Every structure is written in C-alpha cells, then in structure tokens.
Short mmCIF file of C-alpha atoms in Angstrom, two decimals:
data_model
loop_
_atom_site.label_atom_id
_atom_site.label_comp_id
_atom_site.label_asym_id
_atom_site.label_seq_id
_atom_site.Cartn_x
_atom_site.Cartn_y
_atom_site.Cartn_z
CA MET A 798 0.02 -0.25 -0.03
CA PRO A 799 1.81 3.33 -0.74
CA VAL A 800 3.34 5.22 2.28
CA PRO A 801 2.33 8.49 2.95
CA GLU A 802 5.45 11.21 2.12
CA PHE A 803 6.60 12.44 5.15
CA VAL A 804 7.18 8.15 6.15
CA VAL A 805 8.73 8.92 3.57
CA ALA A 806 10.89 11.21 5.30
CA LEU A 807 11.37 10.15 7.99
CA ARG A 808 12.16 6.77 6.79
CA GLU A 809 15.01 8.78 5.85
CA ARG A 810 15.59 9.86 9.52
CA VAL A 811 15.12 7.10 12.02
CA GLY A 812 15.84 3.98 9.05
CA THR A 813 14.25 1.71 10.10
CA ASP A 814 13.68 2.32 13.99
CA LEU A 815 9.46 1.70 15.55
CA LEU A 816 8.00 4.94 14.36
CA TRP A 817 4.91 6.13 16.69
CA LEU A 818 1.66 6.75 14.26
CA SER A 819 -2.02 7.58 14.37
CA GLY A 820 -4.16 6.22 13.00
CA VAL A 821 -8.23 5.80 11.88
CA SER A 822 -10.97 3.05 10.01
CA ALA A 823 -14.01 2.87 9.26
CA VAL A 824 -17.69 0.53 10.10
CA VAL A 825 -19.45 2.13 7.32
CA ARG A 826 -22.60 1.31 7.08
CA ASN A 827 -26.15 1.69 4.14
CA ASP A 828 -29.83 2.17 4.38
CA ARG A 829 -30.27 -1.22 4.58
CA GLY A 830 -27.43 -1.88 7.48
CA GLU A 831 -24.85 -3.67 5.67
CA VAL A 832 -21.54 -2.66 5.65
CA LEU A 833 -17.92 -1.53 3.88
CA LEU A 834 -15.25 -3.64 3.53
CA VAL A 835 -12.15 -3.76 0.87
CA ARG A 836 -9.82 -6.37 -0.07
CA ARG A 837 -6.85 -5.33 0.06
CA ALA A 838 -4.03 -5.25 -1.73
CA ASP A 839 -1.48 -5.98 -0.23
CA ASN A 840 -2.43 -9.41 1.70
CA GLY A 841 -5.50 -10.47 -0.09
CA GLN A 842 -7.69 -10.39 2.91
CA TRP A 843 -11.47 -8.43 3.81
CA ALA A 844 -11.10 -5.45 5.91
CA LEU A 845 -12.41 -2.20 7.29
CA VAL A 846 -11.48 0.70 5.21
CA SER A 847 -8.37 2.84 7.15
CA GLY A 848 -5.43 5.14 6.92
CA ILE A 849 -3.20 6.97 8.09
CA LEU A 850 -3.68 10.34 9.51
CA GLU A 851 -1.56 13.63 7.34
CA PRO A 852 0.88 15.52 9.40
CA GLY A 853 -1.68 18.15 11.76
CA GLU A 854 -4.92 16.48 9.96
CA GLN A 855 -8.23 16.44 11.92
CA PRO A 856 -9.38 11.99 12.72
CA ALA A 857 -12.07 12.68 11.11
CA GLU A 858 -11.93 14.36 7.86
CA GLY A 859 -9.07 11.87 7.41
CA LEU A 860 -11.79 9.03 7.77
CA ARG A 861 -13.78 10.75 5.60
CA ARG A 862 -10.48 11.07 2.86
CA GLU A 863 -9.61 7.14 3.11
CA ILE A 864 -12.96 6.78 2.40
CA GLU A 865 -13.68 8.06 -0.94
CA GLU A 866 -10.13 8.08 -2.01
CA GLU A 867 -10.33 4.09 -1.49
CA THR A 868 -13.91 3.27 -2.55
CA GLY A 869 -15.57 6.48 -4.22
CA VAL A 870 -17.92 6.60 -1.48
CA VAL A 871 -19.33 10.17 0.08
CA ALA A 872 -19.83 8.93 3.57
CA THR A 873 -20.23 11.48 7.72
CA VAL A 874 -18.59 10.08 10.08
CA ASP A 875 -20.86 10.02 12.43
CA THR A 876 -19.41 9.09 16.12
CA LEU A 877 -16.35 7.42 17.75
CA THR A 878 -16.96 3.87 18.78
CA GLY A 879 -12.63 2.39 19.54
CA VAL A 880 -9.55 3.92 21.19
CA TRP A 881 -6.69 0.88 21.24
CA THR A 882 -3.65 1.19 20.53
CA LEU A 883 -2.38 -1.52 19.02
CA PRO A 884 0.89 -4.32 18.89
CA PRO A 885 4.74 -2.94 17.45
CA ILE A 886 4.64 -4.37 13.39
CA GLU A 887 7.34 -5.04 11.76
CA TYR A 888 7.41 -4.78 7.86
CA PRO A 889 8.95 -6.83 5.04
CA ASN A 890 11.63 -4.65 4.52
CA GLY A 891 12.55 -4.67 8.51
CA ASP A 892 10.38 -1.04 8.67
CA ARG A 893 8.81 -0.81 12.22
CA ALA A 894 6.15 0.89 13.42
CA GLN A 895 3.56 1.21 16.15
CA TYR A 896 0.16 2.41 15.15
CA LEU A 897 -2.86 5.11 17.76
CA ASP A 898 -6.22 3.50 15.62
CA LEU A 899 -9.38 5.73 15.66
CA CYS A 900 -12.90 3.74 15.06
CA PHE A 901 -15.47 5.43 13.64
CA LEU A 902 -18.86 5.26 12.72
CA ALA A 903 -19.91 6.23 9.23
CA THR A 904 -22.86 5.92 7.03
CA HIS A 905 -23.14 6.84 3.31
CA VAL A 906 -24.44 9.32 1.80
CA SER A 907 -23.58 9.25 -2.09
CA GLY A 908 -21.07 7.64 -3.69
CA GLU A 909 -21.29 3.48 -5.91
CA ALA A 910 -19.11 1.64 -4.03
CA ARG A 911 -16.14 0.25 -6.58
CA VAL A 912 -12.21 -0.29 -6.20
CA ASN A 913 -10.95 3.60 -6.10
CA ASP A 914 -7.16 3.88 -6.19
CA ASP A 915 -4.93 1.13 -6.65
CA GLU A 916 -4.79 -0.27 -2.71
CA SER A 917 -7.72 -2.14 -3.11
CA LEU A 918 -8.69 -5.89 -5.42
CA GLU A 919 -12.95 -5.73 -4.51
CA VAL A 920 -14.46 -2.97 -2.43
CA GLY A 921 -18.19 -4.18 -1.20
CA TRP A 922 -21.50 -3.97 0.83
CA PHE A 923 -22.00 -6.86 2.79
CA ALA A 924 -24.82 -7.54 5.16
CA PRO A 925 -23.72 -8.61 9.36
CA ASP A 926 -24.82 -11.14 9.33
CA SER A 927 -22.74 -12.42 5.66
CA LEU A 928 -19.23 -11.00 5.89
CA PRO A 929 -16.87 -12.43 4.49
CA PRO A 930 -13.42 -14.22 6.20
CA MET A 931 -11.86 -11.33 7.69
CA MET A 932 -8.37 -9.66 8.52
CA GLU A 933 -9.09 -10.52 12.30
CA ARG A 934 -8.14 -6.85 13.66
CA SER A 935 -10.44 -5.71 11.49
CA ARG A 936 -13.78 -7.79 12.54
CA VAL A 937 -13.21 -6.92 16.28
CA ARG A 938 -13.48 -3.53 15.40
CA LEU A 939 -17.31 -4.33 13.46
CA ASP A 940 -18.40 -6.24 16.34
CA ARG A 941 -17.71 -3.46 18.63
CA ALA A 942 -18.48 -1.11 16.49
CA LEU A 943 -21.79 -2.84 15.84
CA ALA A 944 -22.74 -2.77 20.29
CA HIS A 945 -21.85 0.57 20.08
CA ASP A 946 -24.03 2.05 22.84
CA GLY A 947 -22.86 5.69 22.35
CA ARG A 948 -19.99 4.53 25.45
CA VAL A 949 -16.46 4.98 23.60
CA TRP A 950 -14.56 1.70 23.83
CA PHE A 951 -11.14 1.02 25.34
CA LEU A 952 -8.60 -0.67 27.22
CA THR A 953 -6.64 0.99 30.27
CA GLY A 954 -4.44 0.18 32.45
CA ASP A 955 -1.61 -2.28 31.45
CA ALA A 956 -3.73 -3.99 29.09
CA SER A 957 -3.25 -5.76 25.89
CA ILE A 958 -5.84 -5.96 22.73
CA ASP A 959 -3.77 -9.18 22.14
CA HIS A 960 -6.96 -10.74 24.25
CA VAL A 961 -9.59 -9.93 21.74
CA TYR A 962 -7.76 -11.31 18.69
CA ALA A 963 -8.83 -14.91 18.15
CA ASP A 964 -5.96 -17.73 17.80
CA ARG A 965 -5.66 -18.41 13.97
CA GLY A 966 -2.98 -18.96 12.99
CA SER A 967 -0.20 -17.50 9.92
CA ASP A 968 -2.92 -15.76 8.26
CA ASP A 969 -2.95 -13.20 11.22
CA ALA A 970 0.82 -13.90 12.11
CA GLN A 971 1.84 -11.22 9.45
CA ASP A 972 -0.17 -8.54 11.52
CA GLY A 973 1.20 -9.20 14.92
CA TYR A 974 -2.28 -10.14 15.62
CA ALA A 975 -1.57 -14.11 16.77
CA GLY A 976 -1.60 -15.99 19.96
CA ARG A 977 -4.14 -16.70 23.51
CA PRO A 978 -5.45 -13.84 25.01
CA ALA A 979 -1.96 -11.78 26.39
CA ARG A 980 -3.95 -11.03 30.21
CA ASP A 981 -6.01 -12.95 31.99
CA GLU A 982 -7.41 -10.82 34.36
CA THR A 983 -8.13 -13.39 36.71
CA LEU A 984 -11.45 -12.58 38.95
CA ALA A 985 -10.79 -15.67 40.91
CA THR A 986 -9.14 -18.42 41.85
CA LEU A 987 -11.44 -22.41 42.74
CA ARG A 988 -9.76 -25.59 43.50
CA ASP A 989 -10.07 -28.53 42.27
CA GLY A 990 -7.24 -31.02 43.88
CA ASP A 991 -4.02 -29.89 44.22
CA ARG A 992 -4.91 -27.52 40.01
CA GLU A 993 -5.69 -23.78 40.83
CA VAL A 994 -8.50 -22.93 38.25
CA LEU A 995 -9.23 -19.36 36.83
CA VAL A 996 -12.29 -17.91 36.97
CA ARG A 997 -11.37 -15.02 34.52
CA ARG A 998 -13.13 -12.64 31.76
CA ALA A 999 -14.59 -14.35 28.33
CA TYR A 1000 -11.92 -14.07 25.34
CA GLU A 1001 -12.64 -14.27 21.57
CA ALA A 1002 -10.49 -16.87 21.16
CA ASP A 1003 -12.29 -18.71 23.49
CA LEU A 1004 -15.58 -18.85 21.98
CA PRO A 1005 -14.91 -22.07 20.39
CA ASP A 1006 -14.54 -23.84 23.25
CA ILE A 1007 -17.59 -21.65 25.00
CA VAL A 1008 -19.46 -22.95 22.39
CA HIS A 1009 -18.71 -26.86 22.65
CA LEU A 1010 -19.73 -27.38 26.05
CA LEU A 1011 -22.83 -25.70 25.12
CA ALA A 1012 -23.35 -27.81 22.69
CA ASP A 1013 -22.53 -30.52 24.77
CA ASP A 1014 -25.80 -32.54 25.91
CA ARG A 1015 -28.59 -33.28 24.38
CA LEU A 1016 -30.10 -30.33 24.85
CA GLY A 1017 -27.20 -28.09 23.61
CA VAL A 1018 -26.25 -30.36 20.35
CA SER A 1019 -29.42 -28.93 18.53
CA ARG A 1020 -29.64 -25.75 19.12
CA GLU A 1021 -25.51 -24.66 18.78
CA ASP A 1022 -23.53 -23.72 16.26
CA GLU A 1023 -19.43 -24.56 16.56
CA SER A 1024 -19.15 -24.19 12.52
CA ASP A 1025 -20.53 -21.00 12.08
CA LEU A 1026 -19.16 -18.55 14.95
CA THR A 1027 -20.55 -15.60 13.60
CA ALA A 1028 -23.65 -14.50 15.69
CA TYR A 1029 -21.24 -15.93 18.47
CA ARG A 1030 -19.12 -13.13 17.94
CA ARG A 1031 -21.71 -10.60 17.77
CA GLY A 1032 -23.25 -11.66 20.72
CA LEU A 1033 -19.90 -11.75 22.93
CA ALA A 1034 -19.10 -8.38 21.47
CA ALA A 1035 -22.17 -7.16 23.08
CA ILE A 1036 -20.72 -8.28 26.01
CA ASP A 1037 -18.08 -6.86 26.15
CA ALA A 1038 -19.89 -3.32 25.52
CA ASP A 1039 -22.74 -3.49 28.84
CA PRO A 1040 -21.13 -2.61 32.06
CA ASN A 1041 -24.08 -5.20 33.09
CA GLN A 1042 -22.52 -8.03 31.12
CA LEU A 1043 -20.82 -10.74 32.59
CA LEU A 1044 -19.06 -13.65 30.64
CA VAL A 1045 -17.17 -16.35 32.25
CA VAL A 1046 -14.70 -18.97 32.05
CA LEU A 1047 -13.07 -21.25 34.03
CA ASP A 1048 -9.39 -21.33 32.47
CA ASP A 1049 -7.72 -24.85 34.07
CA GLY A 1050 -3.59 -23.80 32.50
CA GLY A 1051 -5.19 -22.41 29.24
CA ASP A 1052 -8.59 -25.53 28.73
CA VAL A 1053 -11.60 -23.68 29.43
CA VAL A 1054 -13.70 -26.60 31.16
CA GLY A 1055 -16.71 -24.26 32.39
CA THR A 1056 -18.36 -20.87 31.79
CA LEU A 1057 -22.09 -18.78 32.44
CA GLN A 1058 -22.80 -15.07 31.80
CA LEU A 1059 -24.11 -12.76 34.63
CA THR A 1060 -26.26 -10.54 34.58
CA PHE A 1061 -26.88 -7.39 36.44
CA ILE A 1062 -30.12 -6.36 36.08
CA PRO A 1063 -31.52 -2.80 37.75
CA GLY A 1064 -35.60 -2.92 38.80
CA ILE A 1065 -38.06 -1.32 40.55
CA SER A 1066 -39.71 -4.09 42.91
CA HIS A 1067 -38.51 -5.31 45.82
CA GLY A 1068 -38.02 -1.75 46.39
CA GLY A 1069 -35.66 -0.92 43.67
CA ALA A 1070 -33.34 -3.90 43.85
CA TRP A 1071 -30.86 -5.08 41.57
CA ARG A 1072 -30.61 -9.07 40.58
CA ALA A 1073 -27.83 -11.21 39.25
CA GLN A 1074 -29.69 -13.00 36.62
CA VAL A 1075 -26.81 -16.89 35.58
CA GLU A 1076 -27.53 -17.81 32.10
CA GLY A 1077 -25.48 -20.81 30.17
CA VAL A 1078 -23.62 -22.29 32.83
CA ARG A 1079 -21.75 -25.50 32.06
CA VAL A 1080 -18.65 -27.16 33.33
CA ALA A 1081 -17.63 -29.42 30.85
CA ALA A 1082 -18.68 -33.30 31.12
CA ASP A 1083 -15.49 -34.74 32.21
CA ARG A 1084 -14.66 -32.12 35.50
CA ARG A 1085 -18.21 -32.31 36.77
CA GLY A 1086 -18.42 -34.13 39.95
CA SER A 1087 -15.50 -32.08 40.84
CA GLY A 1088 -17.13 -29.57 42.91
CA LEU A 1089 -15.43 -26.67 40.07
CA GLY A 1090 -19.28 -26.21 39.64
CA GLY A 1091 -20.87 -25.31 42.98
CA GLN A 1092 -16.90 -23.69 43.50
CA LEU A 1093 -18.47 -21.44 40.25
CA MET A 1094 -21.51 -20.32 41.93
CA GLU A 1095 -20.26 -19.20 44.69
CA TRP A 1096 -19.06 -17.13 44.13
CA VAL A 1097 -21.52 -15.74 41.15
CA ALA A 1098 -22.95 -15.10 44.88
CA GLN A 1099 -20.48 -13.12 46.60
CA GLU A 1100 -19.63 -11.36 42.76
CA SER A 1101 -23.69 -10.43 43.02
CA ARG A 1102 -23.23 -9.18 46.52
CA ARG A 1103 -20.43 -7.16 45.62
CA ARG A 1104 -22.37 -5.68 42.56
CA GLY A 1105 -24.78 -4.71 44.87
CA CYS A 1106 -27.44 -7.39 44.39
CA ARG A 1107 -29.89 -8.01 46.30
CA MET A 1108 -30.61 -12.07 44.73
CA VAL A 1109 -29.15 -14.02 42.37
CA GLN A 1110 -31.79 -15.40 39.75
CA LEU A 1111 -31.90 -18.10 37.11
CA THR A 1112 -33.75 -20.31 34.88
CA THR A 1113 -33.31 -24.61 34.21
CA ASN A 1114 -35.29 -26.52 31.48
CA LYS A 1115 -38.10 -28.97 33.68
CA SER A 1116 -36.24 -31.77 32.13
CA ARG A 1117 -32.53 -31.11 33.62
CA THR A 1118 -33.40 -33.45 36.96
CA ASP A 1119 -29.68 -33.45 38.25
CA ALA A 1120 -29.36 -29.41 37.50
CA HIS A 1121 -32.22 -28.89 39.76
CA ARG A 1122 -30.87 -31.07 42.01
CA PHE A 1123 -27.47 -28.81 42.48
CA TYR A 1124 -28.85 -25.94 42.87
CA GLU A 1125 -30.77 -26.68 45.44
CA ARG A 1126 -28.25 -27.46 47.52
CA LEU A 1127 -26.52 -24.60 46.93
CA GLY A 1128 -29.65 -23.17 48.56
CA PHE A 1129 -31.63 -21.86 45.40
CA VAL A 1130 -35.58 -21.89 45.55
CA GLY A 1131 -38.08 -23.37 43.42
CA SER A 1132 -40.36 -20.43 44.47
CA HIS A 1133 -41.64 -18.82 41.04
CA GLU A 1134 -42.76 -21.51 37.63
CA GLY A 1135 -41.10 -20.24 34.26
CA TYR A 1136 -42.19 -19.16 30.97
CA LYS A 1137 -41.29 -18.26 28.11
CA LEU A 1138 -42.02 -17.59 24.72
CA ASP A 1139 -40.47 -18.67 21.41
CA LEU A 1140 -40.20 -16.06 19.07
CA GLY A 1141 -39.47 -18.54 16.33
CA GLY A 1142 -35.89 -18.43 15.71
CA ALA A 1143 -35.90 -14.38 14.49
CA ARG A 1144 -32.96 -13.41 14.31
CA PRO A 1145 -31.95 -8.99 16.16
CA PRO A 1146 -32.45 -6.80 13.50
CA ALA A 1147 -29.67 -5.71 11.52
CA VAL A 1148 -28.24 -2.12 13.62
CA THR A 1149 -29.32 1.03 11.19
CA ASP A 1150 -28.97 3.02 14.81
CA GLY A 1151 -26.25 2.73 16.75
CA VAL A 1152 -27.46 0.81 19.49
CA ALA A 1153 -26.27 -3.19 19.81
CA PRO A 1154 -29.13 -5.06 19.28
#
C-alpha cells in the first residue's frame, strides 16, 4: 500500500526504527444496514477502510478522505466507537511501526462502492450476518462498533489488545495478532484437587470452547452451531460493551473447562433492588462432580453481593433433574414457575442506529 510522503521522509532519518503513527478506521453503513469492506491489495484479505492520518489532520476529516479515496463512497463520520493501541508490527522490509487506532461509525451519503485506487482488489457492501472471511483486527473493530451504545470502547492499565484476537495461526501472524489472550483478568481462583482453576473474563479466542460446552448436552446439541461463530462473536461484542453483562470461563492451565453468563439487572420491585441473572452454566463433562460447579456458583453469589444485588436468579430446563438437585444443594429455591415464549428463531434486525441489538 502507498506510504505517505511524511512517513517516507521520516524513514530517511530514522531508518527502520519504530515509528508511532496515528491511524483511523471506519465501519461505514448504508440504509440497508450493510457495512462497507475492501479486499486489500497487499494481503488479499477483507478489511475495514483504514488509513494513516497526515500531520495536523483532524481524524474525522482524514477518515472521510480515506473512505472516498479508496471506495468512491462519500460518507458522514458520525461517532467514535473505539480507541486502542495496536501491537508493534514489522514489515517485510524491516520497517517497524506501532499505531494508535481510532475507529468510527460512518454513514453512506452518496457514491457507488467501487475499487477507486490501487490499495484494494475488491470493494463491497455486506450484511453483518453474511460477512466474508476478514482480517481479525477488522472484525474485532466491526463487532465493537455494531455493539456501540454511546460509550467509546478502550483498554485501561496494562491491558493488551491481543486478548481480543482469536488464535488464527499464520493468516493473522503477519499482522502481529496471533496467540491466546495476553492478559487473563483473573476474577477468582478455584481449586480442583491440587490444581488451580481461574475464573476469568471470556475472550473471543475462547468462543470455540464455549460453544462446544454449550453444545455438549442433549439440549444444546440441537440449538448450537459450532461450525459458524459469526453470531456468537456479535453476542460477545455486545456483552463486552455492556458493563452489566459478564461472560466468564473456567481456565485450567489454558483449557476452558466451564463457562457462564452473569447479568446485573436494575429493578423497581423489592424496593428498587438489583438482581443477578445467571445463564448458560456449563462445566466440561469430565470435570463434573469435581466441585468446580459449586465453587463457581459460590463466586457468582459473592460477585453479585459485591455489585449490590439483593438476589441471584436463574432458570433451568424442567428436564434437567440433575441440575435441579445441584442448585437446591446450593440453597436455590424453586419458588417461581418460569415461562418462555419462542419467537420462532427470529434474528435481531440489522443495526441502523448505533445501538447494539
């Protein structure tokens, strides 16, 4: 891809030394809720429109320029959705760089999407549930942006962006985004005999293991799809964007052996009390009976108290008699009758207003 003239001038002075550069990327949507993607000429992969800011250039203006130069699309830049520092990368010629990336939501105004310069092989609009195979870093930005609820996503402290990238092997290794989570964000430590098992926040790299756990029983096997993780990725992005949602895993030396989702719900009844809702509790078949499930639910109670909740609630299928006995042993009481309405497999509508479905 063309190198900006100011970067060429800097390279004449610093050689291959690490450069700190400012970049912008865009999740551009049209009135059908589709997103604009380009297939890059440098690596043949589908990605978001992105570029390097010129010195002194306003980020929104630089992004609007990049969108039009690369795709022929005129767009308004609407809102900032994410700010993050990407890991350092080294190009084939030995040049090293590290980017601060600002990701924005943008809206198509005019212009037919087309290959408009030599940076792209193809340009097209795609429905969020029918995306082509994408560069991992672009897909993470896209998921975060489509789950945007008005708050800008960012990392704090010593957190690394590496934890949001799946372990995809050589395809993403060229961009420096391969590997398992770099930072575990441990929430609690449980015991299984002489082994320590961590309760930690779930990452995208964990999704294949999580979905396998959800599918590994007589009810889940017919409703989960381990072959296509697209919808699960959108779900995780929405969970991560909501401070009242938490998806956790049990991590035994890098092996995911359990999971659950915890939702903190504000309310009016019971004197305006908050409550915690537990969903998707699973422990690997070969670890059941080890005491991990009970310890995990004890942590749920502790975390819920810490969050100011008055009660913890859950539902479990009437056919899961073993689960009923498990929860009753932990002090849960079957005090209510649960009802659910099946909406016929309806999918969330395409996002058109910047709010996660």
